[in-house]
Amino acid sequence: MPSDSISRFLFRGNAAGLGARLRRPVDAIWKMQGTSTLPTIGGVSESSVSWAEFQKSKDYKQLGEFRDYIRFDSVHTEARGDFVDQQAALAMTFGKAEEGKIATQTTVASTVTGLVVANRLKIASATAGLVADYPKPRQQPPIRPVGNAIAGVSIDGHELAIELNEKVFVEKATLRDLTSAYERDDAFYRKHRRHFVEIGAGKSLKRRAPLARGYIYCTVVSRIRWVGDPHPDAKIQDNMVTVPEFGRIYFGELLISEYARRLSMLRIKLGSPEGGDLCMAEVETNGSTWPD
């Protein structure tokens, strides 16, 4: 097999709009509406779907009596990856610049409007976005949450305000910086620990970043509160809202590893009378060269 030791950048960017799997009382799949993904060479990928278009599809018709259990107005996703210096990229095509040494940027975004689930949860709009820069080989890429927003959220007519804080993850844009601040900076820990899902009690006297299987599980949500009358039965805990006879709703989940980040603006664990899962406005990107 021929060898190729020329360093290259492997682009990776994915954006998903809206998808769900109901497992009871029937088995029904809402195929992902709105998907954008990049090949290893980068480029541009975009996708848009309207509710009217979805209603005309076979995917909608095969859902039977549950076809309107989940509704939406529109979905738009996009993924873009390219070299920052276009002149250097042009020189690369003449063999005068090495691909793996040219800075890159990858942007992913997903927006969903008009979501309604079981006529109970309503979200006017939600957007998830990440930007990944790769300045030099062998360095962890800074990956920043950008443009994230969620508005018009209500449960059974009771309005929720979801407050987001991107700044902490913009300022600590690599896993190394984030881990160092969590473990060594007392002021950072006191101010931002609510953004981290801590695992286990921890036997060590030394504070450790909650890293498991290569990932730190965080949230961009800083606060959730009721606007006006609170829901009489729902309970708020960190970035999660538990609603009896509906399920658990998670907002702004962020998974961070050494070379990648994945952000989901909404995830639902449906439970009683229906059981299943839903995810909306999810994006993922990373940066990596090969072989160095």
Tab-separated table of C-alpha atoms in Angstrom:
chain	number	residue	atom	x	y	z
A	1	MET	CA	0.000	0.000	0.000
A	2	PRO	CA	1.532	3.376	-0.946
A	3	SER	CA	2.517	5.623	1.939
A	4	ASP	CA	1.531	9.265	2.227
A	5	SER	CA	3.265	11.137	5.017
A	6	ILE	CA	2.185	14.601	3.869
A	7	SER	CA	0.393	16.297	6.740
A	8	ARG	CA	-3.268	17.074	6.061
A	9	PHE	CA	-6.159	18.539	8.013
A	10	LEU	CA	-9.209	16.345	8.582
A	11	PHE	CA	-12.277	18.570	8.634
A	12	ARG	CA	-15.201	17.477	10.747
A	13	GLY	CA	-18.427	19.370	11.317
A	14	ASN	CA	-21.990	18.154	11.855
A	15	ALA	CA	-25.287	19.905	12.523
A	16	ALA	CA	-28.580	18.140	13.276
A	17	GLY	CA	-32.002	19.769	13.379
A	18	LEU	CA	-34.754	17.693	14.942
A	19	GLY	CA	-35.255	13.965	15.433
A	20	ALA	CA	-37.028	11.626	17.843
A	21	ARG	CA	-37.734	7.983	18.661
A	22	LEU	CA	-40.948	6.993	20.400
A	23	ARG	CA	-40.809	3.482	21.903
A	24	ARG	CA	-44.205	3.342	23.578
A	25	PRO	CA	-47.140	3.135	23.235
A	26	VAL	CA	-46.022	2.606	19.626
A	27	ASP	CA	-42.621	2.355	17.942
A	28	ALA	CA	-42.242	5.472	15.796
A	29	ILE	CA	-39.210	7.228	14.354
A	30	TRP	CA	-39.096	10.912	13.433
A	31	LYS	CA	-36.214	10.837	10.977
A	32	MET	CA	-33.755	13.676	11.470
A	33	GLN	CA	-35.075	16.821	9.822
A	34	GLY	CA	-32.262	19.128	8.784
A	35	THR	CA	-28.788	17.575	8.564
A	36	SER	CA	-25.473	19.089	7.485
A	37	THR	CA	-22.140	17.300	7.498
A	38	LEU	CA	-18.669	17.993	6.122
A	39	PRO	CA	-16.339	15.619	4.291
A	40	THR	CA	-12.692	15.490	5.357
A	41	ILE	CA	-11.790	18.150	2.747
A	42	GLY	CA	-14.148	20.738	4.268
A	43	GLY	CA	-16.592	22.813	2.224
A	44	VAL	CA	-20.180	23.921	2.795
A	45	SER	CA	-23.229	21.858	3.719
A	46	GLU	CA	-26.693	23.361	4.291
A	47	SER	CA	-30.177	21.979	4.826
A	48	SER	CA	-33.597	23.570	5.356
A	49	VAL	CA	-36.958	21.929	6.044
A	50	SER	CA	-40.369	23.500	6.639
A	51	TRP	CA	-43.356	21.902	8.349
A	52	ALA	CA	-45.298	22.059	5.071
A	53	GLU	CA	-42.524	20.136	3.310
A	54	PHE	CA	-42.340	17.554	6.082
A	55	GLN	CA	-46.101	16.977	5.931
A	56	LYS	CA	-45.784	15.997	2.269
A	57	SER	CA	-43.068	13.425	2.963
A	58	LYS	CA	-43.331	9.663	3.434
A	59	ASP	CA	-41.559	10.113	6.779
A	60	TYR	CA	-44.527	12.122	8.080
A	61	LYS	CA	-47.203	9.799	6.731
A	62	GLN	CA	-45.638	6.660	8.193
A	63	LEU	CA	-45.988	8.097	11.727
A	64	GLY	CA	-49.720	7.337	11.703
A	65	GLU	CA	-51.758	8.626	14.630
A	66	PHE	CA	-48.654	10.159	16.237
A	67	ARG	CA	-47.675	12.225	13.181
A	68	ASP	CA	-48.579	15.480	14.964
A	69	TYR	CA	-47.168	14.526	18.360
A	70	ILE	CA	-44.138	16.636	17.387
A	71	ARG	CA	-44.568	19.747	15.249
A	72	PHE	CA	-42.251	22.510	14.094
A	73	ASP	CA	-42.272	25.532	11.804
A	74	SER	CA	-38.787	25.352	10.291
A	75	VAL	CA	-35.366	23.734	10.592
A	76	HIS	CA	-32.092	25.062	9.187
A	77	THR	CA	-28.627	23.565	9.599
A	78	GLU	CA	-25.238	24.431	8.165
A	79	ALA	CA	-21.614	23.317	8.399
A	80	ARG	CA	-18.674	25.201	6.890
A	81	GLY	CA	-14.989	24.338	6.929
A	82	ASP	CA	-12.132	26.086	5.150
A	83	PHE	CA	-8.576	27.361	5.405
A	84	VAL	CA	-8.294	30.813	6.957
A	85	ASP	CA	-5.536	32.029	4.618
A	86	GLN	CA	-6.890	31.666	1.083
A	87	GLN	CA	-3.570	32.593	-0.504
A	88	ALA	CA	-1.826	29.838	1.444
A	89	ALA	CA	-4.569	27.407	0.403
A	90	LEU	CA	-4.006	28.376	-3.244
A	91	ALA	CA	-0.256	27.889	-2.823
A	92	MET	CA	-1.011	24.436	-1.412
A	93	THR	CA	-2.441	23.400	-4.777
A	94	PHE	CA	0.958	24.122	-6.368
A	95	GLY	CA	2.804	22.184	-3.671
A	96	LYS	CA	4.227	25.384	-2.178
A	97	ALA	CA	2.466	25.094	1.201
A	98	GLU	CA	1.739	22.100	3.437
A	99	GLU	CA	-1.935	21.569	4.144
A	100	GLY	CA	-1.502	20.446	7.752
A	101	LYS	CA	0.278	23.683	8.615
A	102	ILE	CA	-2.375	26.105	7.329
A	103	ALA	CA	-4.836	27.458	9.936
A	104	THR	CA	-8.456	26.359	9.508
A	105	GLN	CA	-11.872	27.323	10.836
A	106	THR	CA	-14.996	25.175	11.042
A	107	THR	CA	-18.444	26.597	11.854
A	108	VAL	CA	-21.586	24.587	12.609
A	109	ALA	CA	-25.074	25.856	13.433
A	110	SER	CA	-28.584	24.483	13.842
A	111	THR	CA	-31.823	26.452	14.282
A	112	VAL	CA	-35.327	25.139	14.924
A	113	THR	CA	-38.447	27.313	15.193
A	114	GLY	CA	-41.991	26.649	16.373
A	115	LEU	CA	-41.423	23.372	18.219
A	116	VAL	CA	-44.465	21.802	19.899
A	117	VAL	CA	-44.276	18.449	21.697
A	118	ALA	CA	-47.457	16.661	22.824
A	119	ASN	CA	-49.204	20.056	22.927
A	120	ARG	CA	-47.379	20.616	26.244
A	121	LEU	CA	-43.855	21.867	25.527
A	122	LYS	CA	-43.499	24.850	23.194
A	123	ILE	CA	-40.304	26.563	22.035
A	124	ALA	CA	-40.475	29.531	19.696
A	125	SER	CA	-36.848	29.228	18.555
A	126	ALA	CA	-33.578	27.549	19.497
A	127	THR	CA	-30.123	27.861	17.967
A	128	ALA	CA	-26.934	25.940	18.694
A	129	GLY	CA	-23.578	26.996	17.252
A	130	LEU	CA	-19.874	26.171	17.545
A	131	VAL	CA	-16.740	27.587	15.913
A	132	ALA	CA	-13.523	25.539	15.863
A	133	ASP	CA	-10.135	27.063	15.054
A	134	TYR	CA	-7.025	25.014	14.383
A	135	PRO	CA	-3.987	27.293	14.463
A	136	LYS	CA	-1.070	24.852	14.769
A	137	PRO	CA	-0.455	21.085	14.604
A	138	ARG	CA	-0.377	19.109	17.876
A	139	GLN	CA	-2.249	21.801	19.769
A	140	GLN	CA	-5.721	21.392	21.210
A	141	PRO	CA	-8.085	23.400	18.994
A	142	PRO	CA	-9.995	26.265	20.612
A	143	ILE	CA	-13.695	25.469	20.074
A	144	ARG	CA	-16.111	28.211	21.060
A	145	PRO	CA	-19.907	28.247	21.449
A	146	VAL	CA	-21.216	31.103	19.305
A	147	GLY	CA	-24.726	32.406	18.636
A	148	ASN	CA	-26.547	30.081	21.018
A	149	ALA	CA	-30.056	31.153	22.006
A	150	ILE	CA	-33.395	29.764	23.095
A	151	ALA	CA	-36.620	31.757	23.406
A	152	GLY	CA	-40.351	31.414	23.870
A	153	VAL	CA	-40.247	28.312	26.093
A	154	SER	CA	-43.389	27.206	27.913
A	155	ILE	CA	-44.730	24.043	29.538
A	156	ASP	CA	-48.497	23.639	29.832
A	157	GLY	CA	-48.790	27.403	29.307
A	158	HIS	CA	-46.282	28.301	32.038
A	159	GLU	CA	-43.399	30.351	30.635
A	160	LEU	CA	-39.753	29.518	31.273
A	161	ALA	CA	-36.738	31.801	30.885
A	162	ILE	CA	-33.566	29.904	29.891
A	163	GLU	CA	-30.486	32.010	30.607
A	164	LEU	CA	-27.298	31.006	28.777
A	165	ASN	CA	-23.654	31.814	29.467
A	166	GLU	CA	-21.321	31.192	26.524
A	167	LYS	CA	-18.572	33.402	27.922
A	168	VAL	CA	-17.027	30.845	30.275
A	169	PHE	CA	-16.503	28.383	27.404
A	170	VAL	CA	-15.309	31.098	25.021
A	171	GLU	CA	-12.642	32.235	27.474
A	172	LYS	CA	-11.609	28.636	28.221
A	173	ALA	CA	-11.858	27.347	24.659
A	174	THR	CA	-9.622	24.263	25.009
A	175	LEU	CA	-9.989	21.253	27.266
A	176	ARG	CA	-6.581	22.017	28.766
A	177	ASP	CA	-7.527	25.581	29.729
A	178	LEU	CA	-10.910	24.520	31.081
A	179	THR	CA	-9.458	21.679	33.161
A	180	SER	CA	-6.687	23.881	34.548
A	181	ALA	CA	-9.125	26.597	35.599
A	182	TYR	CA	-11.496	24.100	37.212
A	183	GLU	CA	-8.730	22.406	39.235
A	184	ARG	CA	-6.482	25.336	40.129
A	185	ASP	CA	-8.505	28.548	40.055
A	186	ASP	CA	-10.665	28.794	43.182
A	187	ALA	CA	-12.479	31.903	41.959
A	188	PHE	CA	-13.323	30.223	38.629
A	189	TYR	CA	-14.561	27.113	40.441
A	190	ARG	CA	-16.806	29.038	42.826
A	191	LYS	CA	-18.285	31.133	40.030
A	192	HIS	CA	-18.742	28.482	37.347
A	193	ARG	CA	-19.022	25.069	39.012
A	194	ARG	CA	-22.774	25.018	38.282
A	195	HIS	CA	-21.871	24.622	34.585
A	196	PHE	CA	-20.214	21.241	35.257
A	197	VAL	CA	-21.909	17.913	35.923
A	198	GLU	CA	-19.738	16.551	38.712
A	199	ILE	CA	-19.386	12.773	38.869
A	200	GLY	CA	-18.992	10.785	42.068
A	201	ALA	CA	-18.044	12.074	45.491
A	202	GLY	CA	-14.325	11.909	44.776
A	203	LYS	CA	-11.916	10.386	47.289
A	204	SER	CA	-8.981	12.646	46.469
A	205	LEU	CA	-8.502	15.815	48.485
A	206	LYS	CA	-7.327	17.495	45.297
A	207	ARG	CA	-10.076	18.940	43.094
A	208	ARG	CA	-10.290	17.110	39.772
A	209	ALA	CA	-12.124	18.081	36.607
A	210	PRO	CA	-15.090	15.704	36.079
A	211	LEU	CA	-13.558	13.847	33.127
A	212	ALA	CA	-15.125	10.494	32.153
A	213	ARG	CA	-14.394	8.471	29.019
A	214	GLY	CA	-12.447	11.413	27.671
A	215	TYR	CA	-15.341	13.885	28.053
A	216	ILE	CA	-16.340	16.625	30.468
A	217	TYR	CA	-20.119	17.036	30.607
A	218	CYS	CA	-21.132	20.697	30.953
A	219	THR	CA	-24.016	23.027	30.255
A	220	VAL	CA	-24.174	26.511	28.730
A	221	VAL	CA	-27.249	27.150	30.875
A	222	SER	CA	-26.599	29.480	33.801
A	223	ARG	CA	-30.152	29.638	35.131
A	224	ILE	CA	-33.715	28.472	34.475
A	225	ARG	CA	-36.617	30.309	36.063
A	226	TRP	CA	-40.367	30.642	35.727
A	227	VAL	CA	-41.774	33.848	34.274
A	228	GLY	CA	-45.017	34.576	36.067
A	229	ASP	CA	-46.891	31.680	37.631
A	230	PRO	CA	-44.674	28.585	38.050
A	231	HIS	CA	-45.822	25.201	36.837
A	232	PRO	CA	-47.575	23.518	39.793
A	233	ASP	CA	-45.868	20.146	39.289
A	234	ALA	CA	-42.677	20.681	37.277
A	235	LYS	CA	-39.325	20.936	39.067
A	236	ILE	CA	-36.194	22.799	37.953
A	237	GLN	CA	-32.771	21.353	38.748
A	238	ASP	CA	-29.730	22.991	37.155
A	239	ASN	CA	-30.249	22.670	33.350
A	240	MET	CA	-33.047	20.087	33.679
A	241	VAL	CA	-36.807	20.428	34.105
A	242	THR	CA	-38.786	17.391	35.255
A	243	VAL	CA	-42.455	17.346	34.260
A	244	PRO	CA	-44.723	14.602	35.653
A	245	GLU	CA	-46.465	12.511	32.993
A	246	PHE	CA	-44.172	13.993	30.340
A	247	GLY	CA	-40.496	13.413	31.120
A	248	ARG	CA	-37.172	15.149	31.734
A	249	ILE	CA	-36.149	18.131	29.596
A	250	TYR	CA	-32.442	18.983	29.314
A	251	PHE	CA	-31.265	22.338	27.969
A	252	GLY	CA	-27.853	23.349	26.621
A	253	GLU	CA	-25.818	20.166	27.140
A	254	LEU	CA	-22.149	20.477	26.157
A	255	LEU	CA	-19.698	17.569	25.832
A	256	ILE	CA	-16.025	18.568	25.709
A	257	SER	CA	-13.087	16.336	24.775
A	258	GLU	CA	-9.486	17.034	23.810
A	259	TYR	CA	-10.221	17.628	20.124
A	260	ALA	CA	-14.003	17.997	19.868
A	261	ARG	CA	-17.130	19.522	21.336
A	262	ARG	CA	-20.782	18.575	20.965
A	263	LEU	CA	-23.647	20.871	21.957
A	264	SER	CA	-27.342	19.966	22.201
A	265	MET	CA	-29.698	22.846	22.866
A	266	LEU	CA	-32.566	20.490	23.764
A	267	ARG	CA	-32.847	16.836	24.726
A	268	ILE	CA	-35.978	15.197	26.107
A	269	LYS	CA	-36.286	11.870	27.892
A	270	LEU	CA	-39.978	11.174	27.414
A	271	GLY	CA	-41.601	9.186	30.184
A	272	SER	CA	-45.276	8.259	30.737
A	273	PRO	CA	-47.648	7.903	29.036
A	274	GLU	CA	-45.233	8.030	26.082
A	275	GLY	CA	-41.661	6.782	26.314
A	276	GLY	CA	-38.755	7.705	24.083
A	277	ASP	CA	-36.181	10.367	23.226
A	278	LEU	CA	-36.041	13.660	21.326
A	279	CYS	CA	-33.114	15.870	20.411
A	280	MET	CA	-33.156	19.284	18.768
A	281	ALA	CA	-30.539	21.806	17.564
A	282	GLU	CA	-27.373	19.749	18.022
A	283	VAL	CA	-23.930	20.583	16.618
A	284	GLU	CA	-20.488	18.962	16.769
A	285	THR	CA	-17.038	19.861	15.488
A	286	ASN	CA	-13.365	19.216	16.076
A	287	GLY	CA	-9.972	19.878	14.615
A	288	SER	CA	-7.225	17.406	13.822
A	289	THR	CA	-4.288	16.942	11.474
A	290	TRP	CA	-2.883	13.639	10.224
A	291	PRO	CA	-0.407	12.078	10.787
A	292	ASP	CA	1.030	14.755	13.135
